[in-house]
PDB file of C-alpha atoms and ligand atoms in Angstrom:
ATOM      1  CA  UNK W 134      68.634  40.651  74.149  1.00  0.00           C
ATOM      2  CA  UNK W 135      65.600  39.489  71.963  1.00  0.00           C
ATOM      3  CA  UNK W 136      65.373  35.710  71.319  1.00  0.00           C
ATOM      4  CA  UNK W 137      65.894  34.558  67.609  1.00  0.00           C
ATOM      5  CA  UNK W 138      63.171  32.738  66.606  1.00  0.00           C
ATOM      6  CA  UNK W 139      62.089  30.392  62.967  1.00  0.00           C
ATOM      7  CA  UNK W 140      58.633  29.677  61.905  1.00  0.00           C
ATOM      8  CA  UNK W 141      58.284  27.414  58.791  1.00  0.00           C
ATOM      9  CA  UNK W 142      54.641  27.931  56.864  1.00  0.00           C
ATOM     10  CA  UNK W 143      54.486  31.797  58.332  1.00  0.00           C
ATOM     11  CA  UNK W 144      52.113  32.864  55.281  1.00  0.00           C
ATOM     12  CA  UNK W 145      48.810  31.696  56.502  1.00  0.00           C
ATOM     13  CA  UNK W 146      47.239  29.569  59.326  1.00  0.00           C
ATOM     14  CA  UNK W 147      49.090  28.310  62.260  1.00  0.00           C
ATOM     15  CA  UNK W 148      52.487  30.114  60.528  1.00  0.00           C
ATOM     16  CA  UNK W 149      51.239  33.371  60.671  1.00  0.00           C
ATOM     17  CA  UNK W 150      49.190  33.644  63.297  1.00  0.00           C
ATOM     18  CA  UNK W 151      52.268  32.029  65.182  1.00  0.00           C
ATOM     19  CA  UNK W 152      54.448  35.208  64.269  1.00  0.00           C
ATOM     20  CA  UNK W 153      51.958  38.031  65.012  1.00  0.00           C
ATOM     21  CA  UNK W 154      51.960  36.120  68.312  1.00  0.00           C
ATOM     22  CA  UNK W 155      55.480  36.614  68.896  1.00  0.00           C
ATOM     23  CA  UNK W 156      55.737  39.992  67.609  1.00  0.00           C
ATOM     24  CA  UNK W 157      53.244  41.273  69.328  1.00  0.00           C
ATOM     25  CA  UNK W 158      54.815  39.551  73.414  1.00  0.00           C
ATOM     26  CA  UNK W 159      57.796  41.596  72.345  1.00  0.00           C
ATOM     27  CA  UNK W 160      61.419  40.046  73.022  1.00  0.00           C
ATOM     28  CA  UNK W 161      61.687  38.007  69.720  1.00  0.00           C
ATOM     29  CA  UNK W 162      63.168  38.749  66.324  1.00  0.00           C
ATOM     30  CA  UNK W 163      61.627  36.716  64.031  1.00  0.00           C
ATOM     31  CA  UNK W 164      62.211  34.789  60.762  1.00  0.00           C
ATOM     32  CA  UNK W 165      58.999  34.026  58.778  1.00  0.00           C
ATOM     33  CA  UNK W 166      59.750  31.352  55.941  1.00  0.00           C
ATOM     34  CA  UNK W 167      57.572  30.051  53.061  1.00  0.00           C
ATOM     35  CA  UNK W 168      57.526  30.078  49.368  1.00  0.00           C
ATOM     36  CA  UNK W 169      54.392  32.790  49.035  1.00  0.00           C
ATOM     37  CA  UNK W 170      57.317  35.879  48.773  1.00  0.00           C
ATOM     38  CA  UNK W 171      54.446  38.597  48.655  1.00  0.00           C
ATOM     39  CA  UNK W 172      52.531  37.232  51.815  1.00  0.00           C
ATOM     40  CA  UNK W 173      55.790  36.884  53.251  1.00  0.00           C
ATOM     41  CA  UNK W 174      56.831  40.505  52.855  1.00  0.00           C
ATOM     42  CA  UNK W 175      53.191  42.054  53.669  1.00  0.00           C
ATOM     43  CA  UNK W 176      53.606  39.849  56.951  1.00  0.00           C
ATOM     44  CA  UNK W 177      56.800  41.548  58.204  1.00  0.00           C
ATOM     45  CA  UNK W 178      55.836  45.130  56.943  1.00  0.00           C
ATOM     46  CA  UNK W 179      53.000  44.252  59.115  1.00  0.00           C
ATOM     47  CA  UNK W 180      54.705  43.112  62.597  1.00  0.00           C
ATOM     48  CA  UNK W 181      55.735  44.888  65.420  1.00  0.00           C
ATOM     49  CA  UNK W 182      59.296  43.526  65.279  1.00  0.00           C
ATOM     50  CA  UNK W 183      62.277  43.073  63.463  1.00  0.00           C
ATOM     51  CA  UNK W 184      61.414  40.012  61.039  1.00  0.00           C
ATOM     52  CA  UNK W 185      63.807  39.051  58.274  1.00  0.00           C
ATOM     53  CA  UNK W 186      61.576  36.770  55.590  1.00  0.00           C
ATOM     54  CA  UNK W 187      63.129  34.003  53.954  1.00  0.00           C
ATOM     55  CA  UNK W 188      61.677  32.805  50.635  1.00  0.00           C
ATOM     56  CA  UNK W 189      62.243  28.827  50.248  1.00  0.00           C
ATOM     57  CA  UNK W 190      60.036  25.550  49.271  1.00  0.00           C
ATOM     58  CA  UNK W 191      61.401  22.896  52.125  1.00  0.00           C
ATOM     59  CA  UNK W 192      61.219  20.416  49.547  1.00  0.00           C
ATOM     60  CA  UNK W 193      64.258  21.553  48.796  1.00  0.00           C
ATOM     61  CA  UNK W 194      67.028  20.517  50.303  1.00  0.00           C
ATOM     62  CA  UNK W 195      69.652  22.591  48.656  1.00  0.00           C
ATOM     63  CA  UNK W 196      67.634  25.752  48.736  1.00  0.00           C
ATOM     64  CA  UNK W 197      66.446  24.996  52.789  1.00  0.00           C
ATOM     65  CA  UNK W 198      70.498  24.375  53.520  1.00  0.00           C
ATOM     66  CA  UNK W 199      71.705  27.481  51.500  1.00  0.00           C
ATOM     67  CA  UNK W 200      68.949  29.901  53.621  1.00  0.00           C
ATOM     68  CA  UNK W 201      69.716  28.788  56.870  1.00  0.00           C
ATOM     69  CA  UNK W 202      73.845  28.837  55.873  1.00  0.00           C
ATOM     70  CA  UNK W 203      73.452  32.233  54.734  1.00  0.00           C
ATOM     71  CA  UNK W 204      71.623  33.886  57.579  1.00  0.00           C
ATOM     72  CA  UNK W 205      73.417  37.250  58.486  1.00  0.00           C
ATOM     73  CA  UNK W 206      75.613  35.886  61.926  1.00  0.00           C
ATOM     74  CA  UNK W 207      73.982  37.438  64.261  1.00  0.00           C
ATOM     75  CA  UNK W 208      70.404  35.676  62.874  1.00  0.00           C
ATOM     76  CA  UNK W 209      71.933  32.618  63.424  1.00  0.00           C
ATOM     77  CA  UNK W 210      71.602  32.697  67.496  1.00  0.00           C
ATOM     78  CA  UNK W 211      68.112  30.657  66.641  1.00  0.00           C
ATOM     79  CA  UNK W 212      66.566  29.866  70.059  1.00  0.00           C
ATOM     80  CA  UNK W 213      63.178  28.493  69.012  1.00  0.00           C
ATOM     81  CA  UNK W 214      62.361  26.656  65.664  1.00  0.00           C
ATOM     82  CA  UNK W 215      58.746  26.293  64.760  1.00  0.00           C
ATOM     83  CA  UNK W 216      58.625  23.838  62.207  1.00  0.00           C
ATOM     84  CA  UNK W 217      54.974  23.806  61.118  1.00  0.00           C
ATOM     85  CA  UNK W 218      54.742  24.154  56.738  1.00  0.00           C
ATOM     86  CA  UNK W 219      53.331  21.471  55.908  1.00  0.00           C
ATOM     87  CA  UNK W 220      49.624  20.110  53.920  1.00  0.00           C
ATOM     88  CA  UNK W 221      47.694  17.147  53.502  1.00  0.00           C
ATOM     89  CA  UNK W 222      46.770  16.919  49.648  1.00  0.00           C
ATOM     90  CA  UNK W 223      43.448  14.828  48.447  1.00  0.00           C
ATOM     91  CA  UNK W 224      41.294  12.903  50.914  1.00  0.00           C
ATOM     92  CA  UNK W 225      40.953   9.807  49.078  1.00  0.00           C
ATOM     93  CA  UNK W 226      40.657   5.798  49.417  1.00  0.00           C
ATOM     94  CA  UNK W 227      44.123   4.381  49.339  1.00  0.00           C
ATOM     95  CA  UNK W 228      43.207   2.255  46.046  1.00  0.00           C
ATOM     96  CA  UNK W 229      41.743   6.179  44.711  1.00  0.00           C
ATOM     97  CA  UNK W 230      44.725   8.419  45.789  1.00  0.00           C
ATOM     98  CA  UNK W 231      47.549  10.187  43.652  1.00  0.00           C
ATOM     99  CA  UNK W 232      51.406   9.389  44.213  1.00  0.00           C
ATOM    100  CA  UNK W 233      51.814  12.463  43.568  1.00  0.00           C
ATOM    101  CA  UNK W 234      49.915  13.692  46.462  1.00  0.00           C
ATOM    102  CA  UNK W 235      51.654  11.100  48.674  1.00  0.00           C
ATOM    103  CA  UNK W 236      55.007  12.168  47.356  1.00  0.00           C
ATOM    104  CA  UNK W 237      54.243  15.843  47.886  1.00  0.00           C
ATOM    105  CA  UNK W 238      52.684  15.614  51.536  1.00  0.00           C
ATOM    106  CA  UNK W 239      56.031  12.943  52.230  1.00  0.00           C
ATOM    107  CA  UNK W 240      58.596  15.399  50.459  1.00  0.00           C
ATOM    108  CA  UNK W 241      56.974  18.157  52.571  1.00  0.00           C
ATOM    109  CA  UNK W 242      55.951  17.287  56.046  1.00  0.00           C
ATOM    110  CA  UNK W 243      58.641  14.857  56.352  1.00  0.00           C
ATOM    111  CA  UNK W 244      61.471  15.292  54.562  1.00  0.00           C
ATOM    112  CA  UNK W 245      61.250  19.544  54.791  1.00  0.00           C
ATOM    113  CA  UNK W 246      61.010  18.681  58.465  1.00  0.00           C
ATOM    114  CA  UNK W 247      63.921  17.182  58.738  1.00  0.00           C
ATOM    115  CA  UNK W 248      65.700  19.249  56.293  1.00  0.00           C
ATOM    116  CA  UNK W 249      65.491  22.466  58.412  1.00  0.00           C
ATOM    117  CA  UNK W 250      65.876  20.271  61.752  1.00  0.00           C
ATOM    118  CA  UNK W 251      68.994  19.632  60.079  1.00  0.00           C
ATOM    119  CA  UNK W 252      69.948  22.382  59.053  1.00  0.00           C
ATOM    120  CA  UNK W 253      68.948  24.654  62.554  1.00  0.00           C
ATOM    121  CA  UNK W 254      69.792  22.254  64.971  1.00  0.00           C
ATOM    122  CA  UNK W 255      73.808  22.523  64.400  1.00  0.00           C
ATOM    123  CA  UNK W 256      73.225  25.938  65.574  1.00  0.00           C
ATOM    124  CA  UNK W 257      71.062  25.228  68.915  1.00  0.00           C
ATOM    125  CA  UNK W 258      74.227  22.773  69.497  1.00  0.00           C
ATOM    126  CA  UNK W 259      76.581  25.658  69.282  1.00  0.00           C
ATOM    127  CA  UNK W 260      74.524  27.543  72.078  1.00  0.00           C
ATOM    128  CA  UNK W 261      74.163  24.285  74.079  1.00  0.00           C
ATOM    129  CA  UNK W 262      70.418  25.296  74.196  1.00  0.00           C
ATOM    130  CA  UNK W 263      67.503  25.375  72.135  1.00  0.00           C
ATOM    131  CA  UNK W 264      63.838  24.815  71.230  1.00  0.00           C
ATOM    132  CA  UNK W 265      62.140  22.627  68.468  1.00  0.00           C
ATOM    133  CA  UNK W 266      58.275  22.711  68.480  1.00  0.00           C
ATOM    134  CA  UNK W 267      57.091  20.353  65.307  1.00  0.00           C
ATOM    135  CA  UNK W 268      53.268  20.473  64.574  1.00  0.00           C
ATOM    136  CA  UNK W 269      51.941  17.466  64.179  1.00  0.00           C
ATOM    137  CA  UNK W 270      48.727  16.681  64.205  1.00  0.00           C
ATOM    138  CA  UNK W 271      45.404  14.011  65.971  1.00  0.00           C
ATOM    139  CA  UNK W 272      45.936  12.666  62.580  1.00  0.00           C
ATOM    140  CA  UNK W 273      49.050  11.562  63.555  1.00  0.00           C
ATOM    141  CA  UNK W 274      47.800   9.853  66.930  1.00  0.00           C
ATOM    142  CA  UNK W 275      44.645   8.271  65.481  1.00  0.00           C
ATOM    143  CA  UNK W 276      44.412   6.821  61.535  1.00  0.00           C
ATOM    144  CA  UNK W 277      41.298   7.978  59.529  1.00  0.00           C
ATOM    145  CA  UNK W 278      39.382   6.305  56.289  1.00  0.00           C
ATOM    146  CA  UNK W 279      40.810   8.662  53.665  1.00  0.00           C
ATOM    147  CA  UNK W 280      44.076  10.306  55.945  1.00  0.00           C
ATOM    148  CA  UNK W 281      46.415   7.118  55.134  1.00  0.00           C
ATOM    149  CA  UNK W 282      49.216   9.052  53.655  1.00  0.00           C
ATOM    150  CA  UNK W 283      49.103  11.868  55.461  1.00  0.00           C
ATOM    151  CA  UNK W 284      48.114  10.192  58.853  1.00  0.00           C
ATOM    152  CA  UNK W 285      51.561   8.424  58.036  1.00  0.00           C
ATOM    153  CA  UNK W 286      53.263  12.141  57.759  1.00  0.00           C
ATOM    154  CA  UNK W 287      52.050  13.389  61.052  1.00  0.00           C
ATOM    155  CA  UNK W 288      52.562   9.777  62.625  1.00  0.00           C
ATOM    156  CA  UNK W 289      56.350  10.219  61.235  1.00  0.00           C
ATOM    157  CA  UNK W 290      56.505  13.760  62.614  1.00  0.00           C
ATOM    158  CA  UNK W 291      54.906  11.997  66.075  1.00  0.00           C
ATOM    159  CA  UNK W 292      57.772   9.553  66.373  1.00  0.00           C
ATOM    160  CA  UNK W 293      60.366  12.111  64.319  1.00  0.00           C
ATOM    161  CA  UNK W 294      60.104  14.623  67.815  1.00  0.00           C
ATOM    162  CA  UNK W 295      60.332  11.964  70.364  1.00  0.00           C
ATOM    163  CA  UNK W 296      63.583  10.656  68.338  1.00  0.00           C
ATOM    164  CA  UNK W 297      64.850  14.160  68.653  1.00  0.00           C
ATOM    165  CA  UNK W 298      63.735  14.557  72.097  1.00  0.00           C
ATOM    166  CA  UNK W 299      66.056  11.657  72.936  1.00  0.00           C
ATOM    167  CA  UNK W 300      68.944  12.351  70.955  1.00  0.00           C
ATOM    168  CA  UNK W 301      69.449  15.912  71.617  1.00  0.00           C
ATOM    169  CA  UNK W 302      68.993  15.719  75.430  1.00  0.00           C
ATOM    170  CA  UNK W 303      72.398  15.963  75.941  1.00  0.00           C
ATOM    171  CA  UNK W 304      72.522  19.501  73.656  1.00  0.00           C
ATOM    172  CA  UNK W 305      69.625  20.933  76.417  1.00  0.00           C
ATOM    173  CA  UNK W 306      67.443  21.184  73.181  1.00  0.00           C
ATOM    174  CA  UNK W 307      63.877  21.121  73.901  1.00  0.00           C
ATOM    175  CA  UNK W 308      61.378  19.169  71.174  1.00  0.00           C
ATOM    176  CA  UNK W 309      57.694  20.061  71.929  1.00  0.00           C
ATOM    177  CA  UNK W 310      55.086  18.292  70.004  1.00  0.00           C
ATOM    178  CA  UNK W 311      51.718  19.641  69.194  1.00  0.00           C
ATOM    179  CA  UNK W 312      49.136  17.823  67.742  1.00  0.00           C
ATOM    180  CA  UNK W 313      46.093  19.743  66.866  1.00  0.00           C
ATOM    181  CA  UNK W 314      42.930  18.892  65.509  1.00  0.00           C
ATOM    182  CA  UNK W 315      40.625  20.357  63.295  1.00  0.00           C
ATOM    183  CA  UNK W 316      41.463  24.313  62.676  1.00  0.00           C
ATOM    184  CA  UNK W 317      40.270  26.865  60.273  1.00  0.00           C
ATOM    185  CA  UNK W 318      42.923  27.972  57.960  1.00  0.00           C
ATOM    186  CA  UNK W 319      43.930  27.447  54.434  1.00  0.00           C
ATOM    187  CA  UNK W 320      44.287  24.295  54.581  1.00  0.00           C
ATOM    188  CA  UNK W 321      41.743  22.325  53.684  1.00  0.00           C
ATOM    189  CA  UNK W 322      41.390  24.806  50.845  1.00  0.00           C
ATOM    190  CA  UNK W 323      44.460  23.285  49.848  1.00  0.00           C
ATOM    191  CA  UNK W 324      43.545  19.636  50.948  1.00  0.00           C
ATOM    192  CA  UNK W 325      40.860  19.839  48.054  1.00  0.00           C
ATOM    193  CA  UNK W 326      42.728  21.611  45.710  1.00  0.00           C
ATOM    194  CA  UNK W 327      40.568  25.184  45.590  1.00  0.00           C
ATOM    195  CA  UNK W 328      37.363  23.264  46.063  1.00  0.00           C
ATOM    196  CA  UNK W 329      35.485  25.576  48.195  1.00  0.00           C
ATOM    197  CA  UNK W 330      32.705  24.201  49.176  1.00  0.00           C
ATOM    198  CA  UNK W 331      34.088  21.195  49.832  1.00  0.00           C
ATOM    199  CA  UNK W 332      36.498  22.424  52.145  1.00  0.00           C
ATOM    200  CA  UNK W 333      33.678  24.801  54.166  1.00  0.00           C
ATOM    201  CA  UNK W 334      31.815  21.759  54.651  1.00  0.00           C
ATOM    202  CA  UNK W 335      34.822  20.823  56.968  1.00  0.00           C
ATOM    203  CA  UNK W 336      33.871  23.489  59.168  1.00  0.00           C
ATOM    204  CA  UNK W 337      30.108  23.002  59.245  1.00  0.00           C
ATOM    205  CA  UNK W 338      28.338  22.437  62.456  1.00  0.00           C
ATOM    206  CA  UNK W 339      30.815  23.383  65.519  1.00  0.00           C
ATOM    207  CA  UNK W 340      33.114  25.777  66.417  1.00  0.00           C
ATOM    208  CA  UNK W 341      36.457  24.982  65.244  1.00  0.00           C
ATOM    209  CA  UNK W 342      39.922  25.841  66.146  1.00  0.00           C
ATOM    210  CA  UNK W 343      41.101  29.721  65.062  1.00  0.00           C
ATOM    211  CA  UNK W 344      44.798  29.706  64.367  1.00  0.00           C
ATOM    212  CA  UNK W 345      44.913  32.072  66.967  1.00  0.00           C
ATOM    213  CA  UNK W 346      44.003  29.254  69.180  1.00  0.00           C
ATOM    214  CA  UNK W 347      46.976  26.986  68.145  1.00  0.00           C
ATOM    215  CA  UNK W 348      49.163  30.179  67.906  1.00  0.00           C
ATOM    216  CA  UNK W 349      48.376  30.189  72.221  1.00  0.00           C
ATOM    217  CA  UNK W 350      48.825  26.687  72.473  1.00  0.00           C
ATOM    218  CA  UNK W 351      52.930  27.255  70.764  1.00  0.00           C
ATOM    219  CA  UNK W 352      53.660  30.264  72.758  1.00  0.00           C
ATOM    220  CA  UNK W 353      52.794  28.983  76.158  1.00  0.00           C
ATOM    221  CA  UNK W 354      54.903  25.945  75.153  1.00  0.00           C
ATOM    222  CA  UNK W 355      58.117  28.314  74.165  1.00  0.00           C
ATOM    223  CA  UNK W 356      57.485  30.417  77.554  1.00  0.00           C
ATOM    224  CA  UNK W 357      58.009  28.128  80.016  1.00  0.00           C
ATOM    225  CA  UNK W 358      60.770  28.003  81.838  1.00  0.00           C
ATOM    226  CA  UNK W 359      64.280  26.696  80.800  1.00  0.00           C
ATOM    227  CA  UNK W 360      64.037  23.673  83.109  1.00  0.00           C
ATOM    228  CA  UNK W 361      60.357  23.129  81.641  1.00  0.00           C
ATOM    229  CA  UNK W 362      60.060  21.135  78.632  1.00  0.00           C
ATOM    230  CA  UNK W 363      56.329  20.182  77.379  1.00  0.00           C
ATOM    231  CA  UNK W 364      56.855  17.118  75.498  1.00  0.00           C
ATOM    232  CA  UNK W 365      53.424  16.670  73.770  1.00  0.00           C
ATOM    233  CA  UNK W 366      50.256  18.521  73.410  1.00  0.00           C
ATOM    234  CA  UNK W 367      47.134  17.436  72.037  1.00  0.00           C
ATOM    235  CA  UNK W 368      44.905  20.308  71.664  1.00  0.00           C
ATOM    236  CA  UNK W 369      40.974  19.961  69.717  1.00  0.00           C
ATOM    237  CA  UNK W 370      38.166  22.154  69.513  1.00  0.00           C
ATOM    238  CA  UNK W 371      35.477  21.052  72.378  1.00  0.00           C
ATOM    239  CA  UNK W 372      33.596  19.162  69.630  1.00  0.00           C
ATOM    240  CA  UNK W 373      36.264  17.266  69.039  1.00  0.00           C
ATOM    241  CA  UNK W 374      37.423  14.267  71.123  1.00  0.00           C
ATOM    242  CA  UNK W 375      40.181  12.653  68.454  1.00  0.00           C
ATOM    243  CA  UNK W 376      40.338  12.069  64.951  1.00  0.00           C
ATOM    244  CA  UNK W 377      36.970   9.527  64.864  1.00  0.00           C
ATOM    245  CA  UNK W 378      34.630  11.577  67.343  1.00  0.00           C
ATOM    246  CA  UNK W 379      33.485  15.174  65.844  1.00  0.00           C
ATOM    247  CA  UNK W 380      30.371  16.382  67.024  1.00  0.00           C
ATOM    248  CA  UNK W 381      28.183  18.685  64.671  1.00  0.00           C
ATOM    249  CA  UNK W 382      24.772  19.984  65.082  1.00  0.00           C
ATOM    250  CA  UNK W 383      22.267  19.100  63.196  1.00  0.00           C
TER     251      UNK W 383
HETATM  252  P1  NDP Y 159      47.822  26.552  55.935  1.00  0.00           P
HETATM  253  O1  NDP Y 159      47.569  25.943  54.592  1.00  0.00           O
HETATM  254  O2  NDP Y 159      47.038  27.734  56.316  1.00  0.00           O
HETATM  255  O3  NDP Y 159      49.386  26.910  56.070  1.00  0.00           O
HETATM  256  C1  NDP Y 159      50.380  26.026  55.630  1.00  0.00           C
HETATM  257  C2  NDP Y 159      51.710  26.754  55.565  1.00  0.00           C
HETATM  258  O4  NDP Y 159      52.713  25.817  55.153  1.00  0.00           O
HETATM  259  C3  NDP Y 159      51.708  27.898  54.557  1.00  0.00           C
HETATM  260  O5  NDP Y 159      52.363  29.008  55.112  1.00  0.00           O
HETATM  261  C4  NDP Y 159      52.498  27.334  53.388  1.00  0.00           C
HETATM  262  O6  NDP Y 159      53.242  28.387  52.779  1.00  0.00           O
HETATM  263  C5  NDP Y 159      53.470  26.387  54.110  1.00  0.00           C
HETATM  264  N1  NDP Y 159      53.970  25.360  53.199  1.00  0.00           N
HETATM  265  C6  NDP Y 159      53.275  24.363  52.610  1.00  0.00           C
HETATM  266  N2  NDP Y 159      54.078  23.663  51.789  1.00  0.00           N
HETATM  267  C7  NDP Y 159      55.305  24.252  51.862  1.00  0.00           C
HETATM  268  C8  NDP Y 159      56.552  24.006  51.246  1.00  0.00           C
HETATM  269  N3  NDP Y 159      56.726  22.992  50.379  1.00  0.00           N
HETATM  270  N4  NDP Y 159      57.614  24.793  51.545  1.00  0.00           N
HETATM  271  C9  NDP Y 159      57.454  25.813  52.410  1.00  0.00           C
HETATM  272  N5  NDP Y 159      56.308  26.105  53.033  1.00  0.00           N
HETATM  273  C10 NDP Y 159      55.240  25.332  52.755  1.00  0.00           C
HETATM  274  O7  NDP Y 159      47.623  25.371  56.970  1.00  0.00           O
HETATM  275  P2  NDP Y 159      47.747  25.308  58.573  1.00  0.00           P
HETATM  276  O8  NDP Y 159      48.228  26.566  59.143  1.00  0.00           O
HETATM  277  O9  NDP Y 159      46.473  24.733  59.069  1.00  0.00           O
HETATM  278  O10 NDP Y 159      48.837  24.156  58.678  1.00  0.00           O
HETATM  279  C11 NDP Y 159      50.065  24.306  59.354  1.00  0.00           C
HETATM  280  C12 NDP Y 159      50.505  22.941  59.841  1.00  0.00           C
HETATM  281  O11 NDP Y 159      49.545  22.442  60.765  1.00  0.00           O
HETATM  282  C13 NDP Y 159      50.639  21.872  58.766  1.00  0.00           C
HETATM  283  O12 NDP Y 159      51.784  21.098  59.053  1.00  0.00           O
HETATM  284  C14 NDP Y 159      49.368  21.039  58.923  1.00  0.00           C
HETATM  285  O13 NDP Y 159      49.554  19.721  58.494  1.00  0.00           O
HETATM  286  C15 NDP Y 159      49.177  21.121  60.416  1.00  0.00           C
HETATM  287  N6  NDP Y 159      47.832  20.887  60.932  1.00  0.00           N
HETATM  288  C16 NDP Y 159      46.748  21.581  60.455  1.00  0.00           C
HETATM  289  C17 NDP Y 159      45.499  21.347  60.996  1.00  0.00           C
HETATM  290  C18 NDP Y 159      44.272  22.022  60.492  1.00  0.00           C
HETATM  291  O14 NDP Y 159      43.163  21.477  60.662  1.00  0.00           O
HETATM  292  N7  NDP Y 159      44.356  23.202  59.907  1.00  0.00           N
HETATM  293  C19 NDP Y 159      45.313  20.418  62.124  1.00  0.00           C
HETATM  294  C20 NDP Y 159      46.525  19.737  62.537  1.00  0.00           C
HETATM  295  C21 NDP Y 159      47.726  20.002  61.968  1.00  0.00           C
HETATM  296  P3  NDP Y 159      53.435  28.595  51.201  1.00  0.00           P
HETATM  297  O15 NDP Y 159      52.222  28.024  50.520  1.00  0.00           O
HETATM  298  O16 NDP Y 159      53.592  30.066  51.058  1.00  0.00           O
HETATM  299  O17 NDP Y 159      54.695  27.866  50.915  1.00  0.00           O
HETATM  300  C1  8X3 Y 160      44.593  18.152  60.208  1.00  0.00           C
HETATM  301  C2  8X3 Y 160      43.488  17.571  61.016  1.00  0.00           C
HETATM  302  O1  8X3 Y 160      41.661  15.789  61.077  1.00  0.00           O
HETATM  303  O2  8X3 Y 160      41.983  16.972  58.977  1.00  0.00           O
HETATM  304  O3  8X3 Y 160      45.807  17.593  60.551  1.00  0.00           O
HETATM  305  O4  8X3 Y 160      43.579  15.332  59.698  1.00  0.00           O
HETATM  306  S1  8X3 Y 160      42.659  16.365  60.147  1.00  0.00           S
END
């Protein structure tokens, strides 16, 4: 019987990559969520696997609480959750930077988190078993001039997975954490608000991580064995030693 698995953020980046992943290993159905409907339909006429897309901003905690209630039964066996939408918004001084953007990034990466923790986990305890891999982030191990509020996200999402590691021990629920660093995806695109060049300067001057690469890193955590559990994973490109120490070349 295929595993049921949930990946919040399945429309580009980690999210998507993340799915393909797992659709193309074979033995998982998959739910792909996000609020881009159209990316999230071309995605599972594109996968080799039976995907159901769910269309919902985890903002919203009504709207994240209504999907997961109304999954079709036999959807609701959900053996891994990937819990990776999320965004940093504005790379500012703290004295420069918009509430709004804090709000947003806390509403999102924080809050959303925990809504569809809350909402999956119930289910997991049904099946006295489960997975939970939250992407964090080396922002969220190491504080950055500029990353305050959304350092403080990913440091919440740090200490959010070793709360859950704790508490749901006695469920034999899993909680992976994966921190990566720099990757190329959409989002420092979004980090600058459509700036372009801005956000391909990120990139400049080293080899960064693909989403691919991070995809890897979240599917060798879900395939070990039931006994296994990897509690943390920091994983950079090679020019990158933490959130301080990025080598570029000249
Ligand atoms: P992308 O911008 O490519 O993808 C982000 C995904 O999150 C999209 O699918 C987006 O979907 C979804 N998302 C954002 N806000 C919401 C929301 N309110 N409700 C539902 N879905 C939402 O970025 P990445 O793939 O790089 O990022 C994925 C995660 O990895 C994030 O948590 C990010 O903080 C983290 N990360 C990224 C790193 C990087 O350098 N790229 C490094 C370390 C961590 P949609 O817009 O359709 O809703
Ligand atoms: C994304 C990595 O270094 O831009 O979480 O904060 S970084």
């Amino acid at each position: 019987m295929n595993k049921i698995i949930l990946i919040t953020g399945a429309t580009s980046g980690f999210g998507e990559a993340t799915a393909r992943k797992f659709a193309a290993a074979g033995g998982y159905d998959i739910i792909i969520t996000g609020r881009r409907k159209e990316k999230l339909e071309a995605l599972a006429a594109s996968l080799p696997a039976t995907v159901l897309p769910l269309t919902f901003d985890v903002q919203d905690k009504t709207a994240v609480f209504t999907a997961i209630d109304q999954l079709p039964a036999a959807w609701k066996k959900i053996a891994l959750l990937i819990n990776n939408a999320g965004l940093a918004l504005g790379r500012d001084l703290f004295e420069d930077a918009s509430l709004d953007d804090w709000e947003t990034m806390l509403d999102t990466n924080v809050k959303g988190l925990l809504y569809v923790s809350k909402a999956v986990t119930p289910l997991m305890i049904t099946q006295k078993k489960g997975h939970v891999i939250n992407i964090g982030s080396i922002a969220g191990k190491e504080v950055y001039e500029k990353g305050n509020v959304y350092c403080a996200s990913k440091y919440a999402v740090d200490a959010i997975s070793k709360a859950m590691r704790i508490d749901l021990l006695k469920h034999h629920i899993k909680v992976t954490a994966i921190h990566p660093g720099a990757a190329d995806t959409e989002f420092s695109k979004v980090r600058f608000k459509g700036d372009k060049s801005q956000a391909d300067k990120i990139y400049e001057g080293y080899t960064p991580l693909s989403a691919e690469d991070v995809a890897d890193a979240i599917y060798y955590c879900a395939a070990t064995p039931p006994h296994v559990c990897i509690n943390e994973m920091n994983i950079t490109c090679t020019a990158q030693a933490n959130s301080f120490y990025l080598h570029k070349d000249a």
